[in-house]
Coordinates of C-alpha atoms and ligand atoms in Angstrom, one line a residue:
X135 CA -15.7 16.5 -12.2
X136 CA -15.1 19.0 -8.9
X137 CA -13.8 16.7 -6.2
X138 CA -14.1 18.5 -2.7
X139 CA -13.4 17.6 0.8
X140 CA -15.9 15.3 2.7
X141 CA -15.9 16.4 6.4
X142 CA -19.2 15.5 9.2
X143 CA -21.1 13.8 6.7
X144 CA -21.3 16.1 3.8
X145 CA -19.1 17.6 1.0
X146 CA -17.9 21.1 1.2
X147 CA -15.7 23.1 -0.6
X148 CA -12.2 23.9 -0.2
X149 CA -11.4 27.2 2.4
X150 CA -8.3 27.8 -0.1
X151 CA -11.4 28.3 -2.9
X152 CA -8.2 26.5 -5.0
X153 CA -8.6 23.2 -7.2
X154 CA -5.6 20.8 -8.7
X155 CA -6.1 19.5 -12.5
X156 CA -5.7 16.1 -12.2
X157 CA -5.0 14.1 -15.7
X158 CA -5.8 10.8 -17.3
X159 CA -2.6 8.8 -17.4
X160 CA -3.8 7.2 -20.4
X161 CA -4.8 10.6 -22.3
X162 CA -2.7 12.8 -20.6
X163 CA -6.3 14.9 -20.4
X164 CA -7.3 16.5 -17.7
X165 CA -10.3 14.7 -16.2
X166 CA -11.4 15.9 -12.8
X167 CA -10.3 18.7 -10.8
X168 CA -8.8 18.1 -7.0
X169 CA -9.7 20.7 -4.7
X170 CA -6.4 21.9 -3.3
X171 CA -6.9 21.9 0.7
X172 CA -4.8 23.0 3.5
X173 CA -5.1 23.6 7.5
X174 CA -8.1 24.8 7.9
X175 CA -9.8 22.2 5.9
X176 CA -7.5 19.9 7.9
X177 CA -8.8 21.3 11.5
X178 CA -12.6 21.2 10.4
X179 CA -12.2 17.8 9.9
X180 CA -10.3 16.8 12.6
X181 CA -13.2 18.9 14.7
X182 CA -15.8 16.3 13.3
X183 CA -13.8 13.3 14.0
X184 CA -13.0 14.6 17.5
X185 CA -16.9 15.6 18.1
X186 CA -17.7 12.0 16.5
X187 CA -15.2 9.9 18.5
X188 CA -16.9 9.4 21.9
X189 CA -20.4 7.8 21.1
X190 CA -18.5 5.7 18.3
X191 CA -15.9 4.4 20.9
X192 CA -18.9 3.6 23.3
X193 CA -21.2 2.0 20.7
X194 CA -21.3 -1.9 21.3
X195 CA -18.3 -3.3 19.3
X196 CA -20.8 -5.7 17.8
X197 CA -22.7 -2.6 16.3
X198 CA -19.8 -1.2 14.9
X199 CA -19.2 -4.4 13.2
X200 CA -22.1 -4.8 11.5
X201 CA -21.6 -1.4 9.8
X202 CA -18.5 -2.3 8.4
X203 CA -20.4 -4.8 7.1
X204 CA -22.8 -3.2 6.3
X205 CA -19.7 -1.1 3.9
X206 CA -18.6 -4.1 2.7
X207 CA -21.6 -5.1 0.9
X208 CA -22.4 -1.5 -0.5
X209 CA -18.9 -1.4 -2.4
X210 CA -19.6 -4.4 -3.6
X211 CA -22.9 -3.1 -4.8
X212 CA -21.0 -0.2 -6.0
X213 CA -18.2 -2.2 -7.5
X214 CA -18.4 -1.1 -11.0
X215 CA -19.0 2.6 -10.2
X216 CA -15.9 2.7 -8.2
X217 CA -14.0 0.7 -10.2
X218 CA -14.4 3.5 -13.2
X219 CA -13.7 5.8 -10.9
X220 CA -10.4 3.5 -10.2
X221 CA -9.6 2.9 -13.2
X222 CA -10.2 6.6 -14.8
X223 CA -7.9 8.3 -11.5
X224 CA -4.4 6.0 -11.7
X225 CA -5.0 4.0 -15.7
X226 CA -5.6 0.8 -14.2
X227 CA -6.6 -1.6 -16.7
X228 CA -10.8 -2.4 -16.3
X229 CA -10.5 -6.1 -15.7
X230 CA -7.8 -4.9 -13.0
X231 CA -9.8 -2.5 -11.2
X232 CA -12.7 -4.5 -10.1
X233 CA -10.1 -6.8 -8.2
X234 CA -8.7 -4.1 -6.1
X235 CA -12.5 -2.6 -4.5
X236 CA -13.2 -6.2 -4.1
X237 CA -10.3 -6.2 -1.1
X238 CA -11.6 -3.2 -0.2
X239 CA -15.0 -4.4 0.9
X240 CA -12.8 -7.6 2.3
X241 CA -11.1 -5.5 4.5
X242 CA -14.4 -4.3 5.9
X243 CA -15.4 -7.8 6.4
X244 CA -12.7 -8.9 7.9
X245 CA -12.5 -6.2 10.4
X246 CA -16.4 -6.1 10.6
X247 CA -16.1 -9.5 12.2
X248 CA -13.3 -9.1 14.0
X249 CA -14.6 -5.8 16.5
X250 CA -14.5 -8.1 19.2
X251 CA -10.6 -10.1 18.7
X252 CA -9.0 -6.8 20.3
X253 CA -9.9 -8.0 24.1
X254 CA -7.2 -7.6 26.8
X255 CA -6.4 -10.3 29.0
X256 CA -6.2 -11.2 32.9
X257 CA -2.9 -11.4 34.5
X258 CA -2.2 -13.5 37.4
X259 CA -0.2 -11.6 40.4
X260 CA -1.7 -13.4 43.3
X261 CA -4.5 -14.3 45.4
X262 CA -5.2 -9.6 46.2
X263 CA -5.3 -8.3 42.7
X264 CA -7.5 -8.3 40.0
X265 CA -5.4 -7.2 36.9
X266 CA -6.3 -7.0 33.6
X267 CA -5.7 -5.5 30.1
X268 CA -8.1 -3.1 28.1
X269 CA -7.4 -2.6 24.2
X270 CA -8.6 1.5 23.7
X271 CA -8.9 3.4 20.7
X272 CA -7.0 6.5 20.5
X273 CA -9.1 8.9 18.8
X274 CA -8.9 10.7 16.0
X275 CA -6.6 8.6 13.3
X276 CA -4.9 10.5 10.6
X277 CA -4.4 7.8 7.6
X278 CA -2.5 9.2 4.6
X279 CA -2.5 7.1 1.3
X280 CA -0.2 7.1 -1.7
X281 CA -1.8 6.9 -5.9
X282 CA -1.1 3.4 -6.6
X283 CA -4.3 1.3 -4.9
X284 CA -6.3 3.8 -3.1
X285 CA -9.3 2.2 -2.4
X286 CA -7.6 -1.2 -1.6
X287 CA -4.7 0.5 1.1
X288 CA -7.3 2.7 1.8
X289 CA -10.0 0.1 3.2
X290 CA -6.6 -1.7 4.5
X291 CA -5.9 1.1 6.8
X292 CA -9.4 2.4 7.9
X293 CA -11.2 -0.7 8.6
X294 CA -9.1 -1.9 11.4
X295 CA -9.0 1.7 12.9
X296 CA -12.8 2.4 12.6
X297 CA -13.3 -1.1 13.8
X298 CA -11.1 -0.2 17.4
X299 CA -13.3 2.4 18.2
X300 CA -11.4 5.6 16.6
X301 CA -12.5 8.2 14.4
X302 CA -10.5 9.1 10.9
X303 CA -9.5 11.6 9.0
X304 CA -8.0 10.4 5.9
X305 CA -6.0 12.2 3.1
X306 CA -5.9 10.1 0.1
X307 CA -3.2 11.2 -2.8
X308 CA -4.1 14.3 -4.8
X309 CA -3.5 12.1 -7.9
X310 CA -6.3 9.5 -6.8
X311 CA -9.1 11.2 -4.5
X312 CA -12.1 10.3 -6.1
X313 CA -13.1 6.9 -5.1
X314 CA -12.0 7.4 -1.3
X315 CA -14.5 10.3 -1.4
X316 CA -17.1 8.1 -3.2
X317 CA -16.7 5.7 -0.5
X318 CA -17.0 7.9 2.3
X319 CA -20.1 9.4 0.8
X320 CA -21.4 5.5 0.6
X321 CA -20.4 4.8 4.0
X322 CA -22.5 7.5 6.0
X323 CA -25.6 8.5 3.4
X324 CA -25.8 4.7 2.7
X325 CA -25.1 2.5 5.4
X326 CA -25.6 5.0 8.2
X327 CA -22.3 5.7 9.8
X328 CA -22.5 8.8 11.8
X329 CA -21.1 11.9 10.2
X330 CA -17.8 12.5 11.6
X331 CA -17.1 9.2 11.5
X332 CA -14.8 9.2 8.2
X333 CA -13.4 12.1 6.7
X334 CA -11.7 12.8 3.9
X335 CA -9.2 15.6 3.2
X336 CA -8.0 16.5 0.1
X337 CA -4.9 18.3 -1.4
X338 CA -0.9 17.9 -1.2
X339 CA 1.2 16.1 1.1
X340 CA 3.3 19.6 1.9
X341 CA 0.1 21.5 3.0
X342 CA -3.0 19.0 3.8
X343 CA -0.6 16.1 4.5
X344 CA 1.3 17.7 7.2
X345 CA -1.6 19.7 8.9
X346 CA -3.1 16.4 9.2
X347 CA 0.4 14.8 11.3
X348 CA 1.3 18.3 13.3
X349 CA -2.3 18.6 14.2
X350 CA -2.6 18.3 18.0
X351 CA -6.0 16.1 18.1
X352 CA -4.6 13.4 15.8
X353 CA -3.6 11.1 18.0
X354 CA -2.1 8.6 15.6
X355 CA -0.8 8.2 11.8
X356 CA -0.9 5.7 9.2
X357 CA 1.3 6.6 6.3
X358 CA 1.4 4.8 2.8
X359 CA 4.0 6.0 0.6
X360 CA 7.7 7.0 0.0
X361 CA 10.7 7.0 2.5
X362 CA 11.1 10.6 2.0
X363 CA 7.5 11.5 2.9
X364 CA 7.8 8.8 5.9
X365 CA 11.0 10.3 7.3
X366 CA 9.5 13.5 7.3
X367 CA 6.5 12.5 9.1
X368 CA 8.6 10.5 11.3
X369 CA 9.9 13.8 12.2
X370 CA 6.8 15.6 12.7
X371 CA 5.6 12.4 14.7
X372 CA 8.9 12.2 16.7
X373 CA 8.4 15.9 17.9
X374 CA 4.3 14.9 18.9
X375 CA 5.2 12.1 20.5
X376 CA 2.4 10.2 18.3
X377 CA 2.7 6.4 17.6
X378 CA 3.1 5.8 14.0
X379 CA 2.1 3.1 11.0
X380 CA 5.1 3.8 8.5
X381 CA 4.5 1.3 4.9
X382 CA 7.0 2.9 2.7
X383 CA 9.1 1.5 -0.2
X384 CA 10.7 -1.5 -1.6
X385 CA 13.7 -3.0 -3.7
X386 CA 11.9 -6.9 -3.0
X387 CA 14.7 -9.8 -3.7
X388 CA 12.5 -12.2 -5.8
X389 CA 14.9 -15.7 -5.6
X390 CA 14.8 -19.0 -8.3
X391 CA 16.8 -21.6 -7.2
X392 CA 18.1 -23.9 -9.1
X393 CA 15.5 -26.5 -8.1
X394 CA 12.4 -24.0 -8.9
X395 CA 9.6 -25.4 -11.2
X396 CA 10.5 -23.1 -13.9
X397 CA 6.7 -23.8 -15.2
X398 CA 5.9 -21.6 -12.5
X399 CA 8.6 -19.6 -11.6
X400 CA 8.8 -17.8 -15.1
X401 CA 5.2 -16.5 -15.3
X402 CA 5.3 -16.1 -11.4
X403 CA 8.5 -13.8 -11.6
X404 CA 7.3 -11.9 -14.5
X405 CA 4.2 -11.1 -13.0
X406 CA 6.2 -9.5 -9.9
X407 CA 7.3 -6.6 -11.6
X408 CA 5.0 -6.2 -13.9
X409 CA 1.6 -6.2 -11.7
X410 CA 0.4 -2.5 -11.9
X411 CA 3.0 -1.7 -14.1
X412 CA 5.1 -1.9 -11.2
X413 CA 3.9 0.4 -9.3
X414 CA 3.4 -1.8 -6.6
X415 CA 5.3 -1.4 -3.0
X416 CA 5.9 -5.4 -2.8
X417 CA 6.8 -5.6 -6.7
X418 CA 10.0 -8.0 -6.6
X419 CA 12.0 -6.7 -9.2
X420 CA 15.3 -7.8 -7.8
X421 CA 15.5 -10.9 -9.7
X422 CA 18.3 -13.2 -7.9
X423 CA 19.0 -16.5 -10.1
X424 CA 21.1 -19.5 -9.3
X425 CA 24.2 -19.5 -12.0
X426 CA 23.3 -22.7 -13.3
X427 CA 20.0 -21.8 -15.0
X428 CA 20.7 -18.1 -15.0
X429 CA 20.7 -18.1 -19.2
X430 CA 17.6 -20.2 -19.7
X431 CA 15.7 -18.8 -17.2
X432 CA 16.5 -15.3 -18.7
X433 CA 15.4 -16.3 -21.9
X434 CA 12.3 -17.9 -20.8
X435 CA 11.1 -15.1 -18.9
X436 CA 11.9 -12.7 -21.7
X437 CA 9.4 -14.9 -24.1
X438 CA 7.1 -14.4 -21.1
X439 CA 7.9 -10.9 -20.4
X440 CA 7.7 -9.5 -24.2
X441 CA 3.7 -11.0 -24.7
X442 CA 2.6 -8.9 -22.0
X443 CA 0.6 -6.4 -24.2
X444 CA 0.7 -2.4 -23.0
X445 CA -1.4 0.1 -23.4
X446 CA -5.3 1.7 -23.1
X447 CA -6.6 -1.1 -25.2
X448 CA -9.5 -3.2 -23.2
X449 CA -7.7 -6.5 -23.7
X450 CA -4.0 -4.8 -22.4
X451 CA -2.4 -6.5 -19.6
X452 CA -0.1 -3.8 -18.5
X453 CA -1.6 0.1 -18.1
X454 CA 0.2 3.2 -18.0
X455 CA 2.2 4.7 -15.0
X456 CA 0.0 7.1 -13.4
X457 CA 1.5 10.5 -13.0
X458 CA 3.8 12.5 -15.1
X459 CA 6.3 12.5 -12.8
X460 CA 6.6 9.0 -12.1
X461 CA 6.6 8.4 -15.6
X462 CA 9.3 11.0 -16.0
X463 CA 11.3 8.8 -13.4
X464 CA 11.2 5.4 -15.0
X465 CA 12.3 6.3 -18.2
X466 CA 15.2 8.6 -16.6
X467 CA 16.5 4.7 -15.0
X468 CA 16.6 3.5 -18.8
X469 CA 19.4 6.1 -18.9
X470 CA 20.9 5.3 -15.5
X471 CA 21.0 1.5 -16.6
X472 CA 22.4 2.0 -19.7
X473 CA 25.4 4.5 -18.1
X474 CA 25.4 1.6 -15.4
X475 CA 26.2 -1.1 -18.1
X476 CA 23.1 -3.4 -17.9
X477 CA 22.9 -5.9 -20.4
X478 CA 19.2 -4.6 -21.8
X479 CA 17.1 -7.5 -22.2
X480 CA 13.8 -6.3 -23.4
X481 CA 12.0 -3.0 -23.4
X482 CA 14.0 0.1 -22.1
X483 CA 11.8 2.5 -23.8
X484 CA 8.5 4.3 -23.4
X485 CA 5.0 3.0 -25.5
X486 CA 5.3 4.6 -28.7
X487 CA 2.4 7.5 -29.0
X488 CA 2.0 7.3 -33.0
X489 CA -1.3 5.7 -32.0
X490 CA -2.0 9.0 -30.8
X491 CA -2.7 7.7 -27.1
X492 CA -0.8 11.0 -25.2
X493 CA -0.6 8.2 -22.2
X494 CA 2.2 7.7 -19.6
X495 CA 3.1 4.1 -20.8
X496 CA 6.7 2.0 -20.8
X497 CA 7.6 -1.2 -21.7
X498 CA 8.1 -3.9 -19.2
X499 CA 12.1 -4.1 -18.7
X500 CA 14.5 -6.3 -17.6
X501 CA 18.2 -6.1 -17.3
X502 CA 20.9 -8.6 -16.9
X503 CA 24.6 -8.6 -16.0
X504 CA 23.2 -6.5 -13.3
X505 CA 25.3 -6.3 -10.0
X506 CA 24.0 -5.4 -6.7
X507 CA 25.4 -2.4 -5.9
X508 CA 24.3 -0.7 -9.2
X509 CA 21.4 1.8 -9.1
X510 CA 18.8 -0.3 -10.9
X511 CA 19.5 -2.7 -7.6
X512 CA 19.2 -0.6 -5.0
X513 CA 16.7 2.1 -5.9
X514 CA 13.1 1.7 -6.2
X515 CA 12.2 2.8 -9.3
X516 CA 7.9 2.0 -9.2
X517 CA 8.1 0.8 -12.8
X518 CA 8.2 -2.2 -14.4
X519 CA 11.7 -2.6 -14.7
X520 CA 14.0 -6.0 -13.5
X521 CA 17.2 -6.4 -12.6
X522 CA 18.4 -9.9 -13.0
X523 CA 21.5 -10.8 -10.8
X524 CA 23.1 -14.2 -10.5
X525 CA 24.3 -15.8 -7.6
X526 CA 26.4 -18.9 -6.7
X527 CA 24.1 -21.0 -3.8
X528 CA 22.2 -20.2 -0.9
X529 CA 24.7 -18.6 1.3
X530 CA 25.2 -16.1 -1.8
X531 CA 21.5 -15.3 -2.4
X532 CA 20.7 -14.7 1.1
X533 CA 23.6 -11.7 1.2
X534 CA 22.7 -10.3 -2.0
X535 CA 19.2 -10.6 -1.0
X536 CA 19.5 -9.1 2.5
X537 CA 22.3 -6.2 1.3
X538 CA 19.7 -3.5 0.8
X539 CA 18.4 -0.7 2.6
X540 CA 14.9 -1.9 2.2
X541 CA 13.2 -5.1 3.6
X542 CA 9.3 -4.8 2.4
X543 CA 9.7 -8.6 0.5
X544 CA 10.6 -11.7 -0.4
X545 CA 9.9 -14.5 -2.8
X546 CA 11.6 -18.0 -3.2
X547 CA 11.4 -20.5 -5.7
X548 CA 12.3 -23.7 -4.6
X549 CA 10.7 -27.3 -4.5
X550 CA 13.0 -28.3 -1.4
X551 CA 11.2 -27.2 1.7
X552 CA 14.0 -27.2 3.9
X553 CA 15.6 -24.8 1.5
X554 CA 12.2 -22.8 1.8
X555 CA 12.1 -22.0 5.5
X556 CA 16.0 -22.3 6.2
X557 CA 15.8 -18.9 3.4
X558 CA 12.9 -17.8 5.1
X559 CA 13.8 -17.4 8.5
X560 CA 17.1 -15.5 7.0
X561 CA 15.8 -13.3 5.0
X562 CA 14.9 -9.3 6.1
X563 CA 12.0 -9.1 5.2
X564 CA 8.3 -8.6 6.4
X565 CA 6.3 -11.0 4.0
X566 CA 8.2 -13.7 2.3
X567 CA 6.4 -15.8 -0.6
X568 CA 7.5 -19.1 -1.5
X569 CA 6.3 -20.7 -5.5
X570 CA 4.3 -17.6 -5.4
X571 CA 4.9 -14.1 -5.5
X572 CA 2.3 -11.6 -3.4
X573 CA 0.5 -14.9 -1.9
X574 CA -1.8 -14.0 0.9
X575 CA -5.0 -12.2 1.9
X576 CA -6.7 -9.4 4.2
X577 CA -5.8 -11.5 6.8
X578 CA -2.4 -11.7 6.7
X579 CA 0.2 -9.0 8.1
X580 CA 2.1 -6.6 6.0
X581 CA 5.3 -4.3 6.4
X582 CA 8.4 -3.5 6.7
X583 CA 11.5 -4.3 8.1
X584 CA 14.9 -1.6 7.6
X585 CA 13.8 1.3 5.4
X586 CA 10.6 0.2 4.3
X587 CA 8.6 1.2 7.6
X588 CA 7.3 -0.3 11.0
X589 CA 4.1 -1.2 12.2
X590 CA 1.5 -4.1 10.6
X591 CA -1.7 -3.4 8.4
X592 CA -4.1 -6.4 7.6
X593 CA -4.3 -8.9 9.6
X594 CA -5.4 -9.0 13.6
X595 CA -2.2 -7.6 14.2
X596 CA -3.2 -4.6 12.5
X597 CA -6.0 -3.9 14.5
X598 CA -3.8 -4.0 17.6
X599 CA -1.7 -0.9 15.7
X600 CA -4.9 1.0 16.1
X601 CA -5.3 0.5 20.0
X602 CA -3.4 1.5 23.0
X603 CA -2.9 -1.2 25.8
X604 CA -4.2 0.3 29.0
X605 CA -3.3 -2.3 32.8
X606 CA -6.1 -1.7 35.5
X607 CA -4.9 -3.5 38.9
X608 CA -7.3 -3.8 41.4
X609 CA -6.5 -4.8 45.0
X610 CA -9.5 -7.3 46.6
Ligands
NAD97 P1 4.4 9.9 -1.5 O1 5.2 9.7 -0.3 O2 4.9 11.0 -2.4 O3 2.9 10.4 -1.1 C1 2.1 9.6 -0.3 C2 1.1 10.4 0.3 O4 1.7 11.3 1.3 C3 0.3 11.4 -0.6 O5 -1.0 11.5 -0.1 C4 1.1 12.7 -0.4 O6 0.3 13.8 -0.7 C5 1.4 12.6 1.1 N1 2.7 13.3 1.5 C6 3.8 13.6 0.7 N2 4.7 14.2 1.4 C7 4.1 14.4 2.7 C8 4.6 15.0 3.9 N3 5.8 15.6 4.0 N4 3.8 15.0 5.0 C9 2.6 14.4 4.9 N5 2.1 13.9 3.8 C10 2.9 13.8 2.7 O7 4.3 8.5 -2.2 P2 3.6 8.2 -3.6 O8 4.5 8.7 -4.7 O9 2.2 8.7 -3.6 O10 3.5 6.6 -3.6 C11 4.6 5.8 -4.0 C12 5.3 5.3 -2.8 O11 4.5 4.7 -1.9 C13 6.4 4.3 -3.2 O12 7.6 4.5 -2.5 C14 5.8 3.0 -2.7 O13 6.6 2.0 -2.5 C15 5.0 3.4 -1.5 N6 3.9 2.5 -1.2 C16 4.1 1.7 -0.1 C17 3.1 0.7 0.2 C18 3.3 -0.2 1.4 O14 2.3 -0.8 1.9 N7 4.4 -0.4 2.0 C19 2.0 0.6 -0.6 C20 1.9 1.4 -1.7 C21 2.9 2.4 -2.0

């Protein structure tokens, strides 16, 4: 498979003439190969959004809904194409897959009916004025993704900004480009969008990623990924003076009180960090427990933990980690942990390859006797990997909790609601989750607070991050 660039409409191939191996996490064989892109792929793209952006702006916002809707359906037509294509790109698990391009296509629904919710208001200033608000696109949208869901932060990014009125250029991870390409391809030779429309870059985040922020027609950025990346873009952005989305990392406090329904709490908490193999933003894999039940709930969520089956078998609940490098990462923390003097609970090793696999898998991990200031606490290590620390009461959680640089999450397991939104309201953090860990939907908002970014996706408040407020006063 030869992956190439998709700019006005059709795919071409890269000017560099260069191409990327990309490998199967679960082989460790090369599958596809990435074409390897840089500026001037960058500005031919941009061209064709910028060429594209005026009659989309000025098409009826009710038209442009309906062909986000008209997306929407076709992925979920194409569901099990993309889902392969998913599934083959970062090792997600095939019953796991399917989930993911079924937000996708929600996100396009959502936004597809919401074209019209980004109205401006009229504001009173006496009897001689007429004054009043305008929500306007800004153009051409730059949207840079990260390997972990691409299809699902993908759609979650795009939608709202095709769905203002702007135009986009996306650049999807040079470890997962192929089902961002596919639906591109579906979105313009299927359901009509103009070429120009959507485009889709391809290559690394040094060359293709940074044309696409210092280019001086991109008017804004949405960036998915790590701190590092985001502070350099932030820098780039700074210079521009372009608004910016910034979703980066996480080190989410996941908190069981005393009081918790363990019933639920156990499978709830173990699912956290092991989701994706952890390679999830929102993954709660600080695990704060109340002294009391600290030992049993560590052993109960061990027993969970340790049925979790790994590996490329159909009927696997945890895949592999999707690069090399990532995987090279995790294990190195099984060192860092160890030096650190974690009490290793389960796991703390990579899958075994006598099977003769050649994947990038590790067993889910969890720590004890872990304390807050350790590594394992405070970095985010986008494995499946847990450290458990104690705490005293409520006071005690909330400043372990809140002593990080991050604030991306939060869950809380309590059955006392005034305990519920009393921790809530203290905790910093941009989506808290209480007796159930990554509750919510396309509609509600997502990001960060601290180090883990600014700006919402999902929700109506993210399709106000894709306009700029313009005030027209009018004297009678
Ligand atoms: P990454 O930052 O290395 O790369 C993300 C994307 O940015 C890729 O497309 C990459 O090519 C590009 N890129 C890298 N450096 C760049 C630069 N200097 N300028 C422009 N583009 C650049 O992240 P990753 O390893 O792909 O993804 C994992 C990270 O993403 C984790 O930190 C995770 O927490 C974060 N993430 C955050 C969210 C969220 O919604 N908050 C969701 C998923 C992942």
């Amino acid at each position: 498979m030869k992956l190439d660039p998709f700019i006005g409409g059709t795919s071409v191939a890269p000017s560099s003439g260069r191409y990327l191996a990309k490998l199967d996490p679960r082989s460790g064989k090369q599958i596809a190969e990435v074409a390897d892109g840089n500026s001037a792929d960058v500005d031919a793209a941009v061209e064709a959004a910028q060429q594209a952006f005026v009659e989309w702006r000025d098409r009826r916002p009710i038209e442009r809904g309906r062909l986000l809707l008209k997306v929407a359906e076709k992925i979920r037509e194409h569901i099990k194409h993309l889902a392969a294509l998913e599934s083959s790109e970062t090792g997600k698990l095939l019953w796991q897959s399917p989930f993911e391009i079924e937000t996708a296509a929600q996100y396009f629904e959502f936004y597809g009916g919401l074209v019209n919710a980004g109205h401006g208001e009229v504001i009173d200033i006496g009897p001689n004025y007429h004054s009043y608000t305008r929500r306007e696109p800004f153009g051409v949208v730059g949207v840079i993704l990260p390997w972990n869901s691409p299809l699902n932060q993908g759609g979650r990014a795009i939608a709202p900004a095709l769905a203002a009125g702007n135009t986009v250029v996306a650049k999807p991870s040079e470890e997962t480009s192929a089902s961002l390409l596919e639906l591109a391809r579906i979105a313009v030779q299927e359901c009509g969008m103009p070429a120009g429309v959507l485009n889709v870059v391809l290559g690394t985040g040094a060359e293709t990623g940074v044309a696409l922020v210092k280019h001086p027609k991109v008017r804004k950025v949405a960036f998915t990924g790590s701190v590092r990346a985001g502070r350099e873009i932030g820098q780039i952005a700074a210079e521009r003076i372009i608004p910016l989305t910034l979703e980066l990392g996480g080190k989410s406090p996941n908190i069981v009180f005393e009081d918790a329904d363990l019933d639920a709490a156990v499978p709830g908490s173990a699912r956290a960090f092991t989701l994706n193999a952890g390679q999830v933003c929102l993954a709660g894999t600080r695990c704060l427990v109340q002294e009391s039940i600290h030992d049993v709930f560590v052993e109960q969520l061990a027993k969970a933990v340790a049925k979790i089956k790994v590996g490329p078998a159909e009927d696997a609940v945890m895949g592999p980690i999707t690069t090399r490098a990532q995987f090279d990462k995790v294990v190195g923390y099984f060192d860092v942990a160890r030096k650190e003097g974690a009490r290793q609970i389960l796991g703390g090793s990579a899958l075994s390859s006598e099977e003769g696999h050649g994947g990038w898998f590790v067993n889910p991990t969890i720590y004890a006797g872990v304390t807050n200031d350790m590594r394992i606490a405070r970095e985010e290590i986008f494995g499946p990997v847990l450290a458990v620390i104690p705490f005293k009461d409520e006071a005690d959680a909330i400043r372990i909790a809140n002593d990080s640089e991050f604030g991306l999450a939060a869950g809380i397991w309590t059955q006392n609601l005034g305990r519920a939104l009393r921790v809530s309201a203290k905790l910093e953090a941009g989506q808290i989750y209480v007796n159930e860990y990554q509750a919510g939907g396309v509609e509600t908002p997502i990001g960060g607070y601290k180090q883990s970014g600014y700006g919402r996706e999902k929700g109506l408040e993210a399709l106000h991050h894709y306009t700029q407020l313009k005030c027209v006063t009018i004297r009678i």
